XYZ file of C-alpha atoms in Angstrom:
617
model
C 17.236 136.348 17.630
C 20.082 136.598 15.004
C 21.878 138.990 17.417
C 21.510 136.280 20.154
C 22.993 133.636 17.864
C 25.937 135.763 16.838
C 26.699 136.685 20.443
C 26.572 133.056 21.535
C 28.810 131.995 18.664
C 31.393 134.560 19.713
C 31.180 133.273 23.213
C 31.952 129.752 21.833
C 35.035 131.008 20.094
C 36.660 132.510 23.190
C 35.348 129.933 25.786
C 38.036 128.665 28.061
C 38.697 125.088 29.089
C 37.848 124.577 32.920
C 40.891 124.218 35.052
C 41.099 120.863 36.572
C 42.746 120.087 40.152
C 46.437 119.675 40.310
C 47.314 115.962 40.307
C 48.840 114.660 43.617
C 51.700 112.951 41.737
C 52.898 116.247 40.455
C 53.793 117.634 43.875
C 55.605 114.425 45.109
C 58.362 114.380 42.480
C 61.853 115.097 43.596
C 63.012 118.683 42.949
C 65.055 119.279 39.733
C 68.219 121.277 40.058
C 69.403 123.811 37.475
C 71.982 121.405 36.077
C 69.365 118.756 35.444
C 67.160 121.386 33.534
C 70.208 122.401 31.527
C 70.905 118.815 30.544
C 67.208 118.471 29.608
C 67.343 121.559 27.510
C 70.465 120.781 25.634
C 69.144 117.256 24.865
C 66.027 118.949 23.340
C 68.018 121.542 21.311
C 70.480 119.316 19.662
C 68.737 117.223 17.079
C 67.647 117.089 13.333
C 68.626 120.795 12.759
C 72.223 119.860 12.922
C 71.771 117.331 10.208
C 69.109 118.963 7.879
C 69.195 122.720 8.099
C 72.861 123.510 8.318
C 73.700 122.395 4.851
C 70.730 123.951 3.088
C 71.228 127.295 4.883
C 74.920 127.449 4.317
C 74.748 126.513 0.634
C 71.787 128.589 -0.581
C 71.078 131.355 1.970
C 73.787 132.418 4.322
C 77.229 130.852 3.651
C 79.738 130.883 6.445
C 77.647 133.625 8.059
C 75.310 130.964 9.275
C 77.324 131.403 12.514
C 75.788 134.781 12.970
C 72.280 133.400 12.020
C 72.542 131.007 14.980
C 73.505 133.909 17.199
C 70.361 135.974 16.068
C 68.186 132.994 16.672
C 69.654 132.296 20.142
C 68.853 135.828 21.239
C 65.372 135.776 19.915
C 64.773 132.327 21.389
C 65.626 133.590 24.902
C 62.941 136.232 24.595
C 60.388 133.732 23.218
C 61.080 131.072 25.872
C 60.828 133.482 28.715
C 57.445 134.492 27.541
C 56.491 130.850 27.259
C 57.706 130.292 30.804
C 55.221 132.868 32.243
C 52.534 131.453 29.994
C 53.134 128.024 31.444
C 53.263 129.393 35.075
C 49.600 130.340 34.936
C 48.488 126.721 34.560
C 49.326 124.138 37.187
C 49.474 120.969 35.121
C 52.021 120.249 32.565
C 51.242 120.388 28.819
C 52.033 122.207 25.480
C 51.445 125.837 24.435
C 48.138 124.575 23.047
C 46.917 123.407 26.495
C 48.064 126.670 28.201
C 46.326 128.896 25.682
C 43.163 126.932 26.024
C 43.052 127.379 29.828
C 43.935 130.988 29.709
C 43.019 132.612 26.377
C 40.185 130.603 25.055
C 39.421 128.154 22.207
C 40.236 130.503 19.242
C 43.696 131.306 20.405
C 44.267 127.744 21.470
C 43.235 126.485 17.887
C 45.571 128.976 16.134
C 48.519 127.954 18.345
C 47.721 124.296 17.994
C 47.144 124.315 14.256
C 50.413 126.246 13.683
C 52.350 123.846 15.858
C 50.881 121.011 13.875
C 52.217 122.600 10.752
C 55.639 122.783 12.436
C 55.522 119.154 13.273
C 54.253 117.906 9.924
C 56.674 119.961 7.892
C 59.544 119.061 10.324
C 58.743 115.382 9.997
C 58.694 115.789 6.212
C 62.144 117.560 6.270
C 63.510 114.667 8.340
C 62.453 111.934 5.996
C 63.529 113.854 2.904
C 67.067 114.331 4.556
C 66.987 110.637 5.369
C 66.239 109.785 1.818
C 69.035 111.988 0.459
C 71.562 110.610 2.956
C 70.692 107.076 2.107
C 70.942 107.938 -1.674
C 74.348 109.545 -1.283
C 75.746 106.326 0.415
C 74.855 104.324 -2.643
C 76.250 106.835 -5.190
C 73.114 109.042 -5.855
C 71.867 106.325 -8.319
C 68.170 106.811 -7.356
C 68.223 110.514 -7.680
C 69.917 110.377 -11.046
C 67.476 107.863 -12.358
C 64.419 109.728 -11.140
C 65.735 113.115 -12.572
C 65.871 111.539 -16.014
C 62.396 110.048 -15.692
C 60.388 113.150 -14.599
C 60.044 116.559 -16.446
C 62.465 119.190 -15.321
C 59.709 121.848 -15.592
C 57.876 121.612 -12.235
C 56.049 124.238 -10.233
C 58.184 126.352 -7.956
C 57.088 124.489 -4.785
C 57.237 120.972 -6.111
C 60.353 118.836 -5.965
C 62.197 117.923 -9.299
C 60.938 114.462 -8.839
C 58.661 112.452 -6.405
C 60.911 111.117 -3.518
C 59.471 107.526 -3.220
C 62.178 106.674 -0.638
C 60.833 109.365 1.663
C 57.225 108.221 1.119
C 58.147 104.636 1.698
C 59.895 105.504 4.962
C 56.974 107.538 6.185
C 54.596 104.638 5.493
C 56.876 102.217 7.204
C 57.265 104.262 10.325
C 53.418 105.065 10.233
C 52.887 101.271 10.388
C 55.274 100.952 13.279
C 53.443 103.647 15.102
C 50.079 101.971 14.555
C 51.448 98.839 16.164
C 52.500 100.861 19.122
C 56.158 101.845 18.626
C 57.231 104.529 21.046
C 60.217 106.724 21.856
C 61.648 104.877 24.849
C 63.877 106.274 27.549
C 66.892 104.220 26.287
C 66.374 105.649 22.797
C 66.364 109.161 24.292
C 69.725 108.559 26.190
C 71.370 106.778 23.265
C 70.527 109.503 20.729
C 71.338 112.353 23.232
C 74.769 110.935 23.536
C 75.085 110.665 19.700
C 73.958 114.348 19.278
C 76.533 115.457 21.763
C 79.382 113.301 20.067
C 78.741 114.708 16.624
C 79.413 118.377 17.262
C 82.511 117.615 19.432
C 83.859 115.278 16.755
C 83.018 117.851 13.929
C 84.680 120.735 15.775
C 87.910 118.885 16.356
C 87.793 117.697 12.714
C 87.391 121.377 11.625
C 90.403 122.382 13.449
C 92.556 119.614 11.886
C 91.279 119.773 8.257
C 89.873 123.249 8.154
C 91.299 125.997 5.806
C 90.772 129.764 6.767
C 90.884 130.542 3.210
C 87.467 129.103 2.765
C 85.995 132.098 4.666
C 87.671 134.549 2.258
C 86.533 132.955 -1.129
C 85.825 135.098 -4.112
C 83.668 134.560 -7.326
C 86.860 133.602 -9.226
C 87.450 130.716 -6.783
C 83.952 129.600 -7.300
C 84.467 129.517 -11.112
C 87.649 127.654 -10.835
C 86.439 125.038 -8.392
C 83.067 124.329 -10.105
C 84.203 124.393 -13.770
C 83.261 121.045 -15.333
C 81.316 120.137 -12.124
C 78.183 118.082 -12.708
C 76.712 118.724 -9.104
C 72.925 119.035 -9.197
C 72.929 121.165 -5.966
C 74.835 124.230 -7.278
C 71.658 126.092 -8.183
C 71.062 129.748 -8.428
C 73.268 132.529 -7.314
C 75.888 131.442 -4.844
C 76.812 134.823 -3.391
C 79.725 137.189 -3.894
C 82.260 135.369 -1.755
C 83.754 136.058 1.644
C 82.309 135.319 5.053
C 79.022 136.976 4.296
C 78.367 136.006 0.621
C 74.653 136.742 0.722
C 74.917 140.024 2.584
C 72.800 141.063 5.570
C 69.598 139.649 3.859
C 70.985 136.185 3.909
C 71.739 136.392 7.569
C 68.104 137.377 8.363
C 66.489 134.812 6.099
C 68.742 132.115 7.490
C 67.760 133.270 11.045
C 64.122 132.952 10.180
C 64.479 129.474 9.029
C 66.893 128.379 11.926
C 64.527 129.715 14.585
C 63.150 126.130 15.062
C 66.625 124.831 16.160
C 65.881 125.990 19.702
C 62.341 125.288 19.817
C 62.712 122.181 21.860
C 64.165 124.019 24.835
C 60.680 124.711 26.100
C 60.948 121.287 27.753
C 62.753 123.177 30.619
C 59.644 125.297 31.125
C 57.427 122.268 31.414
C 59.762 120.526 33.945
C 60.775 123.770 35.682
C 57.867 123.633 38.220
C 59.848 120.817 40.022
C 62.679 123.269 40.779
C 62.987 124.717 44.210
C 63.198 128.304 42.881
C 61.450 128.367 39.467
C 61.995 132.068 38.788
C 65.842 131.614 38.959
C 66.194 128.077 37.806
C 63.972 128.569 34.612
C 65.569 131.699 33.403
C 69.231 130.565 34.194
C 68.703 127.094 32.747
C 67.085 128.531 29.530
C 70.034 131.008 28.913
C 72.680 128.331 29.646
C 70.985 125.640 27.402
C 70.504 128.133 24.508
C 74.136 129.309 24.977
C 75.352 125.614 24.734
C 73.190 124.955 21.856
C 74.645 128.024 20.100
C 78.225 126.951 20.759
C 77.359 123.482 19.349
C 75.399 124.657 16.183
C 78.008 127.390 15.520
C 80.891 125.171 15.999
C 79.588 122.588 13.645
C 78.881 125.293 11.053
C 82.368 126.837 11.435
C 83.965 123.402 11.106
C 81.841 122.559 8.086
C 82.560 125.790 6.271
C 86.226 125.647 7.043
C 86.550 122.093 5.768
C 84.583 122.591 2.585
C 83.869 125.791 0.581
C 80.258 126.832 1.193
C 79.342 126.381 -2.436
C 80.515 122.771 -2.465
C 78.531 121.672 0.440
C 76.165 118.817 -0.090
C 73.024 120.388 1.311
C 70.915 117.503 2.498
C 73.657 115.369 4.245
C 76.544 117.939 4.638
C 78.533 116.297 7.522
C 79.098 112.871 5.881
C 79.934 114.469 2.559
C 82.305 116.793 4.090
C 84.389 113.960 5.421
C 84.330 112.262 2.127
C 85.502 115.520 0.406
C 88.483 115.944 2.672
C 89.527 112.360 2.314
C 88.257 110.853 5.630
C 86.032 108.192 4.028
C 85.669 105.988 7.228
C 84.592 108.904 9.226
C 82.144 109.928 6.428
C 80.474 106.451 6.481
C 80.195 106.431 10.287
C 78.737 109.873 10.268
C 76.220 108.722 7.502
C 75.043 105.855 9.690
C 74.771 108.091 12.756
C 72.771 110.558 10.629
C 70.306 107.857 9.470
C 69.740 106.563 12.881
C 69.392 110.088 14.504
C 66.904 111.140 11.747
C 64.781 108.154 12.433
C 64.710 109.014 16.194
C 63.857 112.594 15.450
C 60.973 111.438 12.985
C 59.493 109.196 15.702
C 59.721 112.125 18.165
C 57.940 114.454 15.880
C 55.197 112.003 14.918
C 54.671 111.191 18.643
C 54.329 114.909 19.564
C 52.069 115.401 16.536
C 49.761 112.622 17.643
C 49.487 113.817 21.193
C 48.604 117.313 20.134
C 46.155 115.960 17.498
C 44.387 113.743 20.101
C 44.097 116.677 22.549
C 42.620 118.954 19.998
C 40.176 116.202 18.771
C 39.152 115.337 22.247
C 38.332 119.010 22.900
C 36.278 119.302 19.688
C 38.587 121.512 17.703
C 39.400 118.755 15.144
C 37.386 115.749 13.888
C 36.623 113.713 17.003
C 37.383 110.412 15.247
C 41.076 111.269 15.339
C 41.026 110.882 19.180
C 39.582 107.336 19.059
C 42.068 104.819 20.566
C 42.104 101.338 19.064
C 41.311 98.797 21.768
C 44.050 96.107 20.579
C 46.897 98.371 19.779
C 46.198 101.317 22.291
C 47.020 103.774 19.495
C 45.043 106.481 17.724
C 44.927 104.747 14.349
C 42.940 107.326 12.529
C 45.101 110.178 13.630
C 48.342 108.169 12.718
C 46.961 107.374 9.376
C 45.702 110.729 8.525
C 48.871 112.744 9.518
C 51.175 109.930 8.300
C 49.634 110.189 4.731
C 49.874 114.045 4.964
C 53.501 113.807 6.027
C 54.265 111.324 3.304
C 52.707 113.450 0.583
C 54.566 116.569 1.630
C 57.890 114.789 1.952
C 57.655 113.221 -1.404
C 56.325 116.256 -3.409
C 57.500 119.504 -1.919
C 60.932 120.954 -2.232
C 62.956 120.716 0.883
C 63.688 124.243 1.007
C 60.038 125.180 1.122
C 59.504 122.443 3.803
C 62.128 124.013 6.129
C 60.611 127.483 5.494
C 57.141 126.009 6.290
C 58.632 124.761 9.633
C 59.369 128.325 10.637
C 56.186 129.626 9.242
C 54.391 127.363 11.544
C 56.333 128.100 14.814
C 56.954 131.903 14.490
C 53.178 132.866 14.565
C 52.576 130.578 17.551
C 55.454 132.213 19.428
C 54.183 135.603 18.599
C 50.641 134.692 19.858
C 52.216 133.381 23.241
C 54.078 136.787 23.596
C 50.966 138.682 22.925
C 48.973 136.454 25.400
C 51.645 137.029 28.155
C 51.450 140.733 27.640
C 47.631 140.844 27.872
C 47.135 138.239 30.624
C 49.467 140.170 33.150
C 47.175 143.169 33.016
C 43.784 141.366 33.213
C 41.759 141.324 36.457
C 41.265 138.028 38.288
C 37.793 136.541 38.127
C 37.075 137.292 41.721
C 38.246 140.929 41.349
C 36.170 141.255 38.247
C 32.975 140.052 39.956
C 33.639 142.533 42.720
C 34.163 145.294 40.340
C 30.940 144.534 38.664
C 29.131 144.733 42.053
C 30.687 148.050 42.854
C 29.859 149.471 39.422
C 26.236 148.288 39.980
C 26.115 150.003 43.281
C 27.354 153.218 42.037
C 24.814 153.210 39.214
C 21.983 152.641 41.699
C 23.210 155.296 43.953
C 23.252 157.846 41.183
C 19.726 156.811 40.157
C 18.554 157.282 43.688
C 20.078 160.741 44.048
C 19.236 162.833 40.993
C 20.503 165.941 42.744
C 24.137 164.743 42.638
C 26.481 165.913 39.740
C 26.385 163.726 36.665
C 29.442 161.404 36.439
C 31.889 161.573 33.563
C 30.834 159.897 30.298
C 32.146 156.416 29.514
C 34.556 157.416 26.697
C 35.882 160.397 28.672
C 36.527 158.188 31.711
C 38.347 155.554 29.521
C 40.580 158.315 27.910
C 41.409 159.655 31.348
C 42.219 156.062 32.558
C 44.764 155.689 29.781
C 47.438 157.742 31.752
C 45.760 157.879 35.218
C 44.307 154.426 36.089
C 41.519 154.587 38.786
C 42.915 151.618 40.639
C 46.281 149.961 41.504
C 44.928 146.596 40.661
C 43.666 145.520 37.223
C 40.004 146.367 36.442
C 37.755 145.586 33.509
C 38.491 148.923 32.078
C 42.298 148.730 32.271
C 42.108 145.142 30.912
C 40.193 146.336 27.803
C 42.670 149.186 27.475
C 45.613 146.826 27.383
C 43.620 144.465 24.856
C 43.235 147.396 22.514
C 46.764 148.695 22.946
C 48.241 145.266 22.445
C 46.294 144.784 19.184
C 47.282 148.272 17.937
C 51.045 147.393 18.869
C 50.925 144.240 16.779
C 49.603 146.202 13.829
C 52.347 149.009 14.249
C 55.095 146.534 14.755
C 53.992 144.655 11.656
C 54.012 147.945 9.615
C 57.544 148.916 10.987
C 58.812 145.390 10.204
C 57.492 145.522 6.716
C 59.226 148.887 6.045
C 62.484 147.769 7.468
C 62.371 144.477 5.576
C 61.342 145.909 2.211
C 63.378 149.102 2.162
C 66.208 148.764 4.739
C 68.778 150.720 2.683
C 66.495 153.627 2.100
C 65.452 153.931 5.654
C 68.896 153.947 7.037
C 70.431 156.210 4.282
C 67.907 159.031 5.206
C 65.253 158.650 2.605
C 62.891 161.531 3.570
C 59.579 159.656 3.132
C 60.481 156.166 4.486
C 62.647 157.565 7.320
C 59.633 159.833 8.391
C 57.322 156.816 8.377
C 59.768 154.738 10.339
C 60.148 157.571 12.946
C 56.421 158.089 13.272
C 55.868 154.399 13.820
C 58.461 154.186 16.554
C 56.927 157.249 18.163
C 53.418 155.671 18.139
C 54.887 152.345 19.435
C 56.562 154.153 22.238
C 53.369 156.131 23.144
C 51.188 152.927 23.188
C 53.740 150.988 25.212
C 53.848 153.834 27.720
C 50.049 153.543 28.016
C 50.380 149.814 28.793
C 53.200 150.544 31.234
C 50.814 152.943 33.235
C 48.235 150.190 33.658
C 48.176 148.218 36.940
C 49.519 144.734 36.730
C 47.893 141.628 38.208
C 49.116 140.756 41.820
C 48.593 137.125 41.413
C 51.631 135.100 42.469
C 53.241 133.124 39.652
C 56.095 130.515 39.540
C 57.733 132.723 36.883
C 57.274 136.269 35.782
C 58.677 137.812 32.600
C 61.023 140.706 33.581
C 60.955 144.172 32.154
C 57.249 143.952 31.125
C 56.022 145.328 28.702
C 59.254 145.837 26.852
C 60.492 142.257 26.812
C 57.479 140.746 25.242
C 57.093 143.629 22.699
C 60.754 142.997 21.590
C 59.966 139.360 21.214
C 57.027 140.228 19.191
C 58.915 142.534 17.021
C 61.849 140.078 16.378
C 59.269 137.272 15.478
C 57.424 139.498 13.124
C 60.568 140.851 11.444
C 61.825 137.322 11.097
C 58.499 136.415 9.425
C 58.994 139.070 6.974
C 62.162 137.283 5.849
C 60.183 134.233 4.605
C 59.251 134.219 1.086
C 55.823 134.995 -0.243
C 55.542 131.589 -1.904
C 55.874 129.927 1.541
C 53.173 132.211 3.048
C 50.954 131.102 0.123
C 51.292 127.537 1.312
C 50.774 128.708 4.873
C 47.677 130.533 3.919
C 46.258 127.377 2.343
C 47.066 125.443 5.614
C 45.296 128.179 7.656
C 42.378 128.232 5.429
C 41.885 124.479 5.766
C 42.052 124.798 9.509
C 39.651 127.801 9.596
C 37.034 125.839 7.646
C 37.467 122.804 10.095
C 37.302 125.043 13.220
C 34.469 127.373 12.143
C 32.389 124.497 10.823
C 32.657 122.656 14.168
C 31.867 125.873 16.133
C 28.818 126.784 14.022
C 27.471 123.242 14.173
C 27.950 123.116 18.083
C 26.495 126.641 18.436
C 23.400 125.786 16.473
C 23.070 122.456 18.333
C 23.205 124.392 21.599
C 20.557 126.733 20.443
C 18.234 124.012 19.305
C 18.431 122.458 22.745
C 18.235 125.552 24.819
C 16.235 127.941 22.455
C 13.873 130.120 24.703
C 10.330 130.923 23.673
C 9.896 133.776 21.153
C 7.811 135.857 23.634
C 10.410 135.771 26.294
C 13.893 136.063 24.811
C 16.771 135.265 27.165
C 20.417 136.576 27.009
C 22.950 133.852 26.781
C 25.528 133.567 29.651
């Protein structure tokens, strides 16, 4: 009986959501050209990262080499978004990565992806409100921050802010109240702020050409001491690098890239809308690459202009663009940029909260979160419980946590989700269709009955021996149950091997590349194992199912995406992963509690008699 309960519970964990029929309205829309998809992608890319992340990363992590960080992130984002595009193409209706994983991989994978994306949205909304608070405070002469710093103790835990940010908390509560009353991101708001987000990088790049000084990319420690002597800045904290264009060395570039990975995440809107294109295979891939390239030009251009106008160690981290104009003597431009910053951050916060509420309601409606979160109030037409719960959580995080840990949590939430998507694409391409799977079972059953009826025939090969032979010589040119299981096992092994390789390269890079006997041998052995397992996957038959978009160069491209994502995750600090672990633990308790309760409830209603045990479906 216990075995039956355990088996039924495991089936609950991987149960997939039934696929509904395609809506008629989806097929009647006008086709989208590649140009329209590019415009959509650029509007999703350019946003809060330009106003929040650039200053923090430049001052504390990468210096002027933030330009290289954006290049690394652009390349890795192309890989991740191509995997996301095939993931989307397996499901007719539009939706998020959570919906696609629920329909294709089951509830457990869907919950992990959805819960991580929720962390990305909550931490992102907290960063936005924190940056809004700092920008507002800088406009009035930093009087609020100075007063609060003298009030609270300077000895705070490593992850807590020096003082509670009551402005950020008040802003979150105010916007939460507006959302409860039905405030939405309208089409007019999208057009206005897309125009502002396009104006800011153009104006900033032109200003950098006029007021920039190339010497700011060649600064030394002596320049830093001369320029900061007698300064009372509260943001010149910790080691500020050794000067030059790459003051924090190669490690700074990688750590900055790990945090900036979220800058291009919004480009997946192309994937969702790409089904309306006449040729999705060409339009999606081309528009993704062009959009990310334009985003890279904009982000890197703003970063170059900022670091040319102001020495990187004098950048105000939380509202860098307005303060840069004030520092070079363009006060009117600085105040205009501050107003634009405040308005753009409010729009970004509304967008993040709206996405958060949509995902929360979907997960609650499917039974993966508290179902009370999906209830819509009859008068306002809004999910009041979901808005209140996540608004309160966002306010607490924005007011209590350090902004550097908040931006790291954003990446800690999205990088695992993108990795799961790449793994899912790798596995799904080699799985048999349901019809083929049923046919295969019938044929296997016929083979077994034939052998039982003819004892004089030779005994067939044993199961393990057959599987070993199938590793390199598949028995069919279409996916079977055995080939699918082989890819499942190989993909899991590859994730483990890539994690070990990333750990070795992240912790001891100089020893590996300098020829240290032990570590170099370990790295080479891991590479050989990865190559061998990849070759086994490559030998397995792929599904012939027609898709709107298929990832090229399978299985290499998803594996490269997995490796890059895992390697970037290794650059995030251990303190951030502790906070991430707490978030995952909370989600695991919620999810497993729901699944155990539903599994037991199903057994109570359908429990068979003790004398005639039945096997669950």
